[in-house]
Coordinates of C-alpha atoms in Angstrom, one line a residue:
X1 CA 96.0 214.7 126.6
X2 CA 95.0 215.8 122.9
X3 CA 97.4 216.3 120.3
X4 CA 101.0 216.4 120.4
X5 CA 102.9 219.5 121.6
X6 CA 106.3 220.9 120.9
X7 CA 107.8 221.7 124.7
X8 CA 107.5 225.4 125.0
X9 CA 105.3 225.9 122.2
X10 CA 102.3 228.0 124.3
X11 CA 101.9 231.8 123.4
X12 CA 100.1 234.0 125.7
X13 CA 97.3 234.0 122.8
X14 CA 97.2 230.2 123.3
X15 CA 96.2 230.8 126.8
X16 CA 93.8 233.6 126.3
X17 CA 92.2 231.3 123.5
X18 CA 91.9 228.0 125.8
X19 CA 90.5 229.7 128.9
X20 CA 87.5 231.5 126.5
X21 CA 87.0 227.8 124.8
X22 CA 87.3 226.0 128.2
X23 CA 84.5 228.2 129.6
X24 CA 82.6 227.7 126.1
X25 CA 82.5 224.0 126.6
X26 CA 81.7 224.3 130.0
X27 CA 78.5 226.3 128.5
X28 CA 77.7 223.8 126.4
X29 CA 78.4 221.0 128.5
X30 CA 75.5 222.6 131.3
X31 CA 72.9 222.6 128.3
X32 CA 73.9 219.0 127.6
X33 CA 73.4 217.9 131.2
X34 CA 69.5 219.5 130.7
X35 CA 68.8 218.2 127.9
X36 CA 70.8 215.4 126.0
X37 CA 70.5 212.0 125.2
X38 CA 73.5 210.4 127.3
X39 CA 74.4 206.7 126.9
X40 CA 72.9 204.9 130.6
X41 CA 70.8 202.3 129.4
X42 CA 73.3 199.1 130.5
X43 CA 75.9 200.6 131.9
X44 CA 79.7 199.3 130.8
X45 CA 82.8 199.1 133.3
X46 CA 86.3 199.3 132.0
X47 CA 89.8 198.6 133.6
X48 CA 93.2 200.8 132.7
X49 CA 96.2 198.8 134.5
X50 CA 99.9 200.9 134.7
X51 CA 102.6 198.2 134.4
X52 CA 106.4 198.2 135.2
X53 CA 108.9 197.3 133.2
X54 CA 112.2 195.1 135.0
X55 CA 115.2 193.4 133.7
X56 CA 116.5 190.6 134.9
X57 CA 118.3 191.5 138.0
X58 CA 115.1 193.2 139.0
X59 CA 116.1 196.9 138.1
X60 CA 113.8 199.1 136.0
X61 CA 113.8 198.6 132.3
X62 CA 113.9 202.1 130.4
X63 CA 112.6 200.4 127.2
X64 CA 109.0 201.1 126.9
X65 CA 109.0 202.0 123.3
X66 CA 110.6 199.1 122.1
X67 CA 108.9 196.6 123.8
X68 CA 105.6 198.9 122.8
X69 CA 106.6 198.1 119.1
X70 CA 107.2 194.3 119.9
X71 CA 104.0 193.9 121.1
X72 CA 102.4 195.6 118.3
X73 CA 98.6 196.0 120.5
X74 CA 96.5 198.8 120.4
X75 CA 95.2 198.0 123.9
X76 CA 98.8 198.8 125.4
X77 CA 100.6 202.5 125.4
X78 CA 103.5 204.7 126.6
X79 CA 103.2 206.0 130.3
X80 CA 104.9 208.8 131.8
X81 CA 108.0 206.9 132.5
X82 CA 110.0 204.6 129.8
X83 CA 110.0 202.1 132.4
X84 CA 106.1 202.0 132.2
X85 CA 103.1 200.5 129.9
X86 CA 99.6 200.9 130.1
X87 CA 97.0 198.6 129.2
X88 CA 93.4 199.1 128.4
X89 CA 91.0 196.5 128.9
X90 CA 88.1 196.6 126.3
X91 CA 84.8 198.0 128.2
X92 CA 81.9 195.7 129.0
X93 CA 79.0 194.9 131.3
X94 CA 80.1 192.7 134.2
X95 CA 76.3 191.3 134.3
X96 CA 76.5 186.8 133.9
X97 CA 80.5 186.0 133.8
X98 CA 81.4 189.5 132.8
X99 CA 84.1 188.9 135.3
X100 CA 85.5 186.2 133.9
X101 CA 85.7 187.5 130.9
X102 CA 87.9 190.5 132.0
X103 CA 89.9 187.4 133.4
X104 CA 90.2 185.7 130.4
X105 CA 91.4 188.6 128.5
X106 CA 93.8 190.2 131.0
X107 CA 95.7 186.8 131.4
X108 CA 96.1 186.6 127.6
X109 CA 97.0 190.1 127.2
X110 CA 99.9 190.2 129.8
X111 CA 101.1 186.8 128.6
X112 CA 101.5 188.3 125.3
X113 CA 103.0 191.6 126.4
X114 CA 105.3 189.8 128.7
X115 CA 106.2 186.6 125.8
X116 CA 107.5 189.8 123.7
X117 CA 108.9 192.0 126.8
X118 CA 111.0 188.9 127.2
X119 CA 112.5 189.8 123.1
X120 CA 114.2 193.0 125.2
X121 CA 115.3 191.2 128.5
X122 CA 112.5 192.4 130.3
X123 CA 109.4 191.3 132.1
X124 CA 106.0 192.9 132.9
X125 CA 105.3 193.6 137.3
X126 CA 101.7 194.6 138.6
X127 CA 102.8 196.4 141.4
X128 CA 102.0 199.9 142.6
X129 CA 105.2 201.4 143.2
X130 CA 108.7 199.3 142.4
X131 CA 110.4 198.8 145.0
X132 CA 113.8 198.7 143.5
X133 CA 113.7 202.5 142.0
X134 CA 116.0 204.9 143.2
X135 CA 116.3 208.5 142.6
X136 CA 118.7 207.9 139.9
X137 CA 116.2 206.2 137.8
X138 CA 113.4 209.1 138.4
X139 CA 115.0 212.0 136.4
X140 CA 113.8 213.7 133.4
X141 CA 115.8 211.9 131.0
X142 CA 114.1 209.0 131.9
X143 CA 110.7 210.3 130.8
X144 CA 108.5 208.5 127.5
X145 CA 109.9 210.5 124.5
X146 CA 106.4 211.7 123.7
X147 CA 106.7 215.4 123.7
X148 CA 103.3 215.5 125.6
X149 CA 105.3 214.0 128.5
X150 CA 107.7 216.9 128.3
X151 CA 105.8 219.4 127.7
X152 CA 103.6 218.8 130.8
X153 CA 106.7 218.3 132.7
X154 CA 107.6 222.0 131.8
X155 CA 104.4 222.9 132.7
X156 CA 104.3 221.9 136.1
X157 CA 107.7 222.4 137.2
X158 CA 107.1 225.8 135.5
X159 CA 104.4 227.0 137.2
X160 CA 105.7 225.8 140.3
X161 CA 108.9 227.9 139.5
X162 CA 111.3 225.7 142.0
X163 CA 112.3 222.0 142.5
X164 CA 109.7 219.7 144.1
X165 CA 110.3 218.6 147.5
X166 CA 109.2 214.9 148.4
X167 CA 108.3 214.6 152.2
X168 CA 107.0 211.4 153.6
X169 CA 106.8 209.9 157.2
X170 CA 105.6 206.8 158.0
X171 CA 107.6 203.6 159.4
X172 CA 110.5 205.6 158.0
X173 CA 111.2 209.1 156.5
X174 CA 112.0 210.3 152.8
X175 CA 113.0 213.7 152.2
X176 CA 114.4 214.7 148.8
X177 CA 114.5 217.3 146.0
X178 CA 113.6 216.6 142.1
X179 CA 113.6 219.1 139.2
X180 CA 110.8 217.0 137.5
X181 CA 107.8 215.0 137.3
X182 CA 109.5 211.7 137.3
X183 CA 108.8 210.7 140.1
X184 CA 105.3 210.8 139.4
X185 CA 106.1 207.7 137.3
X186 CA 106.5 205.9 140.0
X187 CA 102.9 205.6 141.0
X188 CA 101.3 202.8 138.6
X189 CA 97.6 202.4 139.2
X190 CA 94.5 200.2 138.7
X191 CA 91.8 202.4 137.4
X192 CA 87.7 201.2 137.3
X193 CA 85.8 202.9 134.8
X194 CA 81.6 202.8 135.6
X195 CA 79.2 204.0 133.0
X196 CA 76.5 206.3 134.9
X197 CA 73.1 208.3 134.2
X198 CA 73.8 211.8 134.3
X199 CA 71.0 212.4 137.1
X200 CA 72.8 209.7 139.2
X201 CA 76.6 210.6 139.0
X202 CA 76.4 212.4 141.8
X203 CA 75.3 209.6 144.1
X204 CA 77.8 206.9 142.6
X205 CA 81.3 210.0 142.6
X206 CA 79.7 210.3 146.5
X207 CA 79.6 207.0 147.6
X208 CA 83.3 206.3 145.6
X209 CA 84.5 209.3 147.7
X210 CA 83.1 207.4 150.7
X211 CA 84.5 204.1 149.8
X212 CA 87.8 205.6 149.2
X213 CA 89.7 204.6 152.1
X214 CA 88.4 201.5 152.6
X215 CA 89.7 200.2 148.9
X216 CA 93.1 201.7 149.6
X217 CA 93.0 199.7 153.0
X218 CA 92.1 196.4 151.4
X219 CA 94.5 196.6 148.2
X220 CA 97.7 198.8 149.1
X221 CA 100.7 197.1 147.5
X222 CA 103.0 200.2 147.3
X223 CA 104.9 200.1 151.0
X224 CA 108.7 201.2 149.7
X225 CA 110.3 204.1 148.0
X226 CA 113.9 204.6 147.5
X227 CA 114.7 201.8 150.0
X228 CA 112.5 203.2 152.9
X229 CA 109.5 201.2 154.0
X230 CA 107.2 204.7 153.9
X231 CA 103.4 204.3 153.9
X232 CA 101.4 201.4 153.3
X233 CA 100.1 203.0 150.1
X234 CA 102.8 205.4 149.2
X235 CA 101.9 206.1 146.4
X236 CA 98.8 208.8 147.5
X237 CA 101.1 210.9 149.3
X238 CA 103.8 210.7 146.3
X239 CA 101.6 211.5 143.4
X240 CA 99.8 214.3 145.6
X241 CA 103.5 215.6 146.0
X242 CA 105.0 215.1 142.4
X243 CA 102.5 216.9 140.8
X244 CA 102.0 219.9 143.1
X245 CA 102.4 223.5 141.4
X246 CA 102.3 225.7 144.1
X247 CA 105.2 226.6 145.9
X248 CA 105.1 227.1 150.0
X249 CA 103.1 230.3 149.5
X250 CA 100.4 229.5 147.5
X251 CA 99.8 226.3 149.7
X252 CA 100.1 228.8 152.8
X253 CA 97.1 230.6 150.9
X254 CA 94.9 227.7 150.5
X255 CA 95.3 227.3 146.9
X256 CA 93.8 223.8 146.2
X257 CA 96.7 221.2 144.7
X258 CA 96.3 219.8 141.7
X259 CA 95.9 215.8 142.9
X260 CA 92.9 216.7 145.0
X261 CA 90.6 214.4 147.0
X262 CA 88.0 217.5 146.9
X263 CA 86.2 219.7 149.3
X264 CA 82.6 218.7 149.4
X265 CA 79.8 216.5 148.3
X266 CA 77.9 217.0 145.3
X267 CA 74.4 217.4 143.6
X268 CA 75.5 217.2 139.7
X269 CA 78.8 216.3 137.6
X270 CA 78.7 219.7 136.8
X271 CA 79.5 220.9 139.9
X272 CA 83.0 218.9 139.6
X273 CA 83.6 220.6 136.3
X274 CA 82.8 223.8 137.2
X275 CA 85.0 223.6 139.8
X276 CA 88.3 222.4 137.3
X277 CA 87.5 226.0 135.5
X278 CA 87.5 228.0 138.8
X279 CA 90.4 227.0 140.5
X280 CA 92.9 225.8 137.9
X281 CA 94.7 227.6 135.6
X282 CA 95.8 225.7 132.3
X283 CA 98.6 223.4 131.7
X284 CA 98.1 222.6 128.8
X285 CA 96.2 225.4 126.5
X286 CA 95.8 223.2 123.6
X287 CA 93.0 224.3 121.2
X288 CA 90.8 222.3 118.6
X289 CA 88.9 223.7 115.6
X290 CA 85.5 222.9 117.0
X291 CA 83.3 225.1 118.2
X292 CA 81.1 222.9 120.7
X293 CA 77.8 225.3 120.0
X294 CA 77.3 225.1 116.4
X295 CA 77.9 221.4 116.8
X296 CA 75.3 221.1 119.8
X297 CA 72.8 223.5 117.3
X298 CA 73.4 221.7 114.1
X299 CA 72.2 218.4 116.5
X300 CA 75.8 217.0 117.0
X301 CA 77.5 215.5 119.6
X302 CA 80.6 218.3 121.0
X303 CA 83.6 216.6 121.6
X304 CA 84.2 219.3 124.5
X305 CA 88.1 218.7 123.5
X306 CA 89.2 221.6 125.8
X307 CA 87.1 220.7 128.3
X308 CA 88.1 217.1 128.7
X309 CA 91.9 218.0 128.6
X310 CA 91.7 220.7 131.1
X311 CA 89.9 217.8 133.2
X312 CA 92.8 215.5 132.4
X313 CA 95.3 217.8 134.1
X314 CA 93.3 217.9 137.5
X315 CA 94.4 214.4 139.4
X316 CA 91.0 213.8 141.2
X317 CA 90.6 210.6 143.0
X318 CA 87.2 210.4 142.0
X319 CA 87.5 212.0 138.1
X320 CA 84.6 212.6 136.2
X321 CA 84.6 211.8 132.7
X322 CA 82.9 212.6 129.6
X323 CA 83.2 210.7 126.8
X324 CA 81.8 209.5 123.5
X325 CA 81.6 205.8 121.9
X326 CA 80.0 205.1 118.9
X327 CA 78.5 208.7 118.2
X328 CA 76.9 208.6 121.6
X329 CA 77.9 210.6 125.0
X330 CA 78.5 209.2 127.7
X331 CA 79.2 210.1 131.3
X332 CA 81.4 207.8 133.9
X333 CA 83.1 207.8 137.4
X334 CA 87.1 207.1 137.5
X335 CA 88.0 205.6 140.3
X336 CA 91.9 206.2 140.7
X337 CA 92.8 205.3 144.1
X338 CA 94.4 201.9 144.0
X339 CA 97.4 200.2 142.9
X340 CA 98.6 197.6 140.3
X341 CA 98.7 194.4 140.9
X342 CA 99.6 192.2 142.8
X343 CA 97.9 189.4 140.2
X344 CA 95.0 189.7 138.1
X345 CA 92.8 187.5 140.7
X346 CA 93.7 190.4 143.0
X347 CA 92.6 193.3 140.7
X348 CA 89.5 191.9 140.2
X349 CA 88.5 191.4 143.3
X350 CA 89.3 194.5 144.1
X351 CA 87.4 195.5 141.3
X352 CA 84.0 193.4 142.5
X353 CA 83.8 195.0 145.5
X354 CA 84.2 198.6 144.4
X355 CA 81.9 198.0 141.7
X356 CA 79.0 196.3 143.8
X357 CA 79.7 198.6 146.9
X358 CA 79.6 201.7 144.8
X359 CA 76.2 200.9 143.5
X360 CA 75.1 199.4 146.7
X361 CA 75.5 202.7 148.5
X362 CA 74.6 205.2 145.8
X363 CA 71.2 203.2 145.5
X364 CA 70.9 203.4 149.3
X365 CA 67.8 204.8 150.9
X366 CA 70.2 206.7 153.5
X367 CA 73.2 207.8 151.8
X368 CA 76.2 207.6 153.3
X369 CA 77.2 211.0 152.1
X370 CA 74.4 212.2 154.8
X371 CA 76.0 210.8 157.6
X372 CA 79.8 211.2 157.0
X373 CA 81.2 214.3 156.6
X374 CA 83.6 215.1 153.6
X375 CA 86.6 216.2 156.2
X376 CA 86.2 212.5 157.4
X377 CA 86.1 210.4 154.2
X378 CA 89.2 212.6 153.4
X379 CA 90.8 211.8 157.0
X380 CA 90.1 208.3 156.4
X381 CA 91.7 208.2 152.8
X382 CA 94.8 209.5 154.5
X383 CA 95.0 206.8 157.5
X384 CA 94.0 204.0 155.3
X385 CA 96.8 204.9 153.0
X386 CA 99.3 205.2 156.1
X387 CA 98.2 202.1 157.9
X388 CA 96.5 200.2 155.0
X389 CA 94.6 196.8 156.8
X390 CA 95.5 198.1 160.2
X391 CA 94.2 201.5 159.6
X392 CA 91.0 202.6 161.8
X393 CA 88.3 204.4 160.2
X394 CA 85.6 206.9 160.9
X395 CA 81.8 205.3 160.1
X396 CA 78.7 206.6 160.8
X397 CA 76.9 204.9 163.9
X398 CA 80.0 202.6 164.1
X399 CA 82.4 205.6 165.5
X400 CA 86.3 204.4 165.1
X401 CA 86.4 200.7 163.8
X402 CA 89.3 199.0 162.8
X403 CA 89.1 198.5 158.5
X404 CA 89.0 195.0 158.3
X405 CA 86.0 194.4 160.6
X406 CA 83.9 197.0 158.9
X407 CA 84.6 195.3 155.5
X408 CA 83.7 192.1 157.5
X409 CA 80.8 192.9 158.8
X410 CA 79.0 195.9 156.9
X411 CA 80.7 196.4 153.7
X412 CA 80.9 192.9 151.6
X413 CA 77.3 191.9 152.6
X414 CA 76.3 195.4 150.6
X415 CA 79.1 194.5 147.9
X416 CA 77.5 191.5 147.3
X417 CA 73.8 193.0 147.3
X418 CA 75.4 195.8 144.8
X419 CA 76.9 193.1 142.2
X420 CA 73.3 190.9 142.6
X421 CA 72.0 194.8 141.5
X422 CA 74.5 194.3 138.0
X423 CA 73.3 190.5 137.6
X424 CA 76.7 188.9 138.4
X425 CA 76.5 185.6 138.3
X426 CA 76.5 184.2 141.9
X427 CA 79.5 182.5 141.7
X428 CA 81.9 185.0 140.3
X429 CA 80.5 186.9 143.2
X430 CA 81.1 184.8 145.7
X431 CA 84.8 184.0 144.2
X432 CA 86.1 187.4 144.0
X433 CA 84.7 188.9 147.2
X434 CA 85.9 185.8 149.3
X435 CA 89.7 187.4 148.1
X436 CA 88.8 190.5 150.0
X437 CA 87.5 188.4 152.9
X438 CA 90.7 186.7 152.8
X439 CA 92.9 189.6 152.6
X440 CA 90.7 191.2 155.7
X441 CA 90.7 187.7 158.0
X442 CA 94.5 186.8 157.1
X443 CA 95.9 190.5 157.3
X444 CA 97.9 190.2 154.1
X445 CA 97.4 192.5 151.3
X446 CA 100.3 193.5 148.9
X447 CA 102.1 195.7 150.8
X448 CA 102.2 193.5 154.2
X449 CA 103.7 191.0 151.9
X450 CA 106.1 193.1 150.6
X451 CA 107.2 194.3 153.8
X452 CA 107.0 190.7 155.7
X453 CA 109.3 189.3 152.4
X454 CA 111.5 191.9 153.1
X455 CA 112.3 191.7 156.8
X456 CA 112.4 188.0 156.2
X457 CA 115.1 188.5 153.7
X458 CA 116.9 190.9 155.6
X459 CA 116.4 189.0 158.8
X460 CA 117.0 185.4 157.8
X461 CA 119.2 185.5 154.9
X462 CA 121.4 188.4 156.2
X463 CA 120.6 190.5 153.1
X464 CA 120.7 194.3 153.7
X465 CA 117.7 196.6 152.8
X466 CA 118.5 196.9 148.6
X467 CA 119.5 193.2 148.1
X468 CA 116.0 192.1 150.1
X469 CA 114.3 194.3 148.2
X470 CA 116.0 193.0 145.1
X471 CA 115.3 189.8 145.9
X472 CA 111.6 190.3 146.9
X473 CA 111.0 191.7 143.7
X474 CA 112.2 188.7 141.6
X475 CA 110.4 186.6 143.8
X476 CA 107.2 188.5 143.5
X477 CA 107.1 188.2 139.7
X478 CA 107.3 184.8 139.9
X479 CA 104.3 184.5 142.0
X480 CA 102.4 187.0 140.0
X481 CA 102.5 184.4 137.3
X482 CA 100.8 181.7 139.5
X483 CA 98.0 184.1 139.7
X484 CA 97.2 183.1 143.1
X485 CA 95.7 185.5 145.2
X486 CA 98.5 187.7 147.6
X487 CA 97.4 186.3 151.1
X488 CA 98.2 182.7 150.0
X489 CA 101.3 183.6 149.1
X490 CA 104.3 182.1 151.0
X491 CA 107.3 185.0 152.4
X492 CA 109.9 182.9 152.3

């Protein structure tokens, strides 16, 4: 989010400033797009994994910034809440063993991270919301001390002008009140990052906007909050609701919410950026020194600083990103929509199949985005986040089809003809989609183990609803560190 910021430290001049140097980017940004030598010749991938941070009864861990310093890597930093890390894989091409690689150098990172977690009587859990937070542990105090954290907090809860109101129905109901983003902190995520040509972006942020529900579906591993068994992906409708800035009226008005799955398909990346400048205000009016077009005419590369934060503050599914490594730009998709965990086998299989069936359908001769319309991919999102493997979608010439026998049947045979498209070697293919085939033929995924440990615990060992969640969570972490995939994991 840029530099540092002192809460409360934005004039009306600092406003005034940002919105002319937003728009100024923005300028520079469409001449870029006409005319620019972007980075696409072998396009990289990259991972971002949120982790949580438990003791050893199972209970959040507000100790981030210790355990930061007794790790003492690069690769990890502060999230939003002190019982959070994040970690960074380093970007590369998937092409040969690419997988295994990412492998290789997850397994040794978290082993590290969790050998020195262990120094402050915590452990590391990939999981996408933990189940044993309650609304004591979500308050402001509890936020990372880095006043960028804060000062977004004000913002948000500023502009809203009143408390946020958490509203979720699904196997059961939550219905609270916070006076901050914390609860926000609760949704930990598994993000893919794919490298893209500028005159193809629009095809592959298309076909992830299609694919949307059906990755939530597969990987959902966030079913509790507070206690309550809520959705099977909880965490879309909680980070849509912990972030929103508009009070009842505004929403009455149509006023588009910040976490947004969009309103349309599109025809450039501009057309996403464009749209960030029309409809949302600035949260954080932070300004740098640069001016983008006497870089771009003295044959620079902009940094677009003000552009790129202003992005950062709208919570698209589907983010568009520009970015520049090694004095060259770059353009990539961001592909936000699934959870942590459960191990890493899991999160790379999950990544596989986005990666080869995002490149299978944006190279399609049909595309998909011409035969679904954009109210359905969002109606799907929704169910598949409600019902996760038992959801039923919407698919062109299919009709209504329940998720799993679409992946079965349509999607991994084009997930597997997208990663042959990236050179992956046949048998890392094979490997990590036959975990999705798994998940899909067995009917486990994170969160129906999470709720079948649960009932088991509460039926079976006569545990009531916060000792079985307790006591899933401790047995989960153990089983994360087998590394064996989630439907082969026993529930008792």
């Amino acid at each position: 989010m840029g530099r540092d910021v002192s809460q409360g430290a934005f004039s009306r001049e600092d406003r005034v400033r940002y919105r002319q140097k937003v728009r100024r980017c923005l300028d520079v940004f469409a001449l870029m797009l006409d005319d620019f030598g972007f980075d696409a010749d072998r396009p990289m991938t990259g991972l971002e994994i949120e982790l949580n941070l438990i003791d050893s009864t199972a209970e959040p861990a507000m100790r981030n910034e210790e355990i930061l310093a007794h790790i003492a890597d690069p690769l990890f930093q502060t999230e939003l809440g002190q019982f959070n890390l994040e970690l960074n894989a380093l970007p590369r091409l998937i092409e040969g063993t690419g997988f295994a690689d990412y492998a290789h150098d997850l397994r040794g990172s978290l082993a590290r991270a969790d050998e020195r977690a262990a120094k402050s009587d915590a452990k590391i859990l990939l999981v996408g919301i933990l189940p044993t937070l309650t609304d004591q542990h979500l308050i402001a105090e509890n936020l990372s001390t880095n006043e960028r954290y804060r000062a977004l907090n004000d913002q948000i809860v500023g502009a809203r002008g009143e408390d946020i109101e958490l509203d979720i129905s699904g196997v059961e109901r939550l219905r609270t009140h916070t006076d901050s983003i914390a609860p926000e902190a609760a949704c930990t995520s598994l993000q893919f990052h794919l490298q893209v040509a500028p005159d193809s972006f629009a095809d592959y942020w298309n076909a992830s906007q299609a694919i949307a529900a059906v990755q939530v579906a597969v990987g959902a591993n966030s079913p509790y909050l507070y206690g309550r068994q809520l959705w099977a992906e909880t965490r879309i409708a909680l980070f849509e609701q912990a972030t929103d800035t508009r009070p009842d009226e505004l929403k009455a008005q149509g006023v588009r919410p910040r976490v947004w799955f969009g309103e349309r398909w599109i025809t450039s990346i501009f057309d996403l950026f464009e749209e960030n400048v029309r409809y949302f205000p600035p949260l954080l009016p932070i300004c740098e020194e640069e001016d983008p077009v006497e870089v771009l005419h003295s044959g620079g590369v902009p940094r677009l600083g003000e552009l790129r934060l202003h992005n950062g503050t709208v919570y698209r599914w589907n983010r568009p990103v520009y970015d520049i490594m090694d004095g060259r730009p770059h353009l990539r998709v961001e592909n936000r929509v699934l959870p942590a965990g459960p191990t890493v086998v899991d999160m790379l299989a999950n990544a596989a199949f986005y990666f080869g069936l995002a490149r299978a359908l944006a190279e399609a001769d049909r595309p998909i985005w011409s035969q679904l319309t954009f109210s359905s991919a969002e109606e799907n999102f929704h169910a598949a986040a409600r019902r996760g493997l038992d959801a039923v979608l919407h698919w062109p010439r299919l009709g209504e089809v329940p998720v799993t026998e679409l992946v079965l049947d349509v999607l991994l045979p084009k997930a597997a003809a997208g990663l042959d498209g990236f050179g992956v070697a046949p048998a890392e293919r094979d490997r990590l989609l036959g975990v999705i085939e798994q998940r899909c033929r067995t009917g486990r995924n994170g969160a129906t183990w999470q709720t079948e440990a649960v009932w088991t615990a509460e039926r079976h060992r006569g545990l009531d609803r916060d000792a079985a969640l307790h006591h899933m969570v401790q047995r989960y972490a153990e089983l994360q560190r087998s590394n064996e995939p989630v439907h082969t994991w026993p529930v008792d």
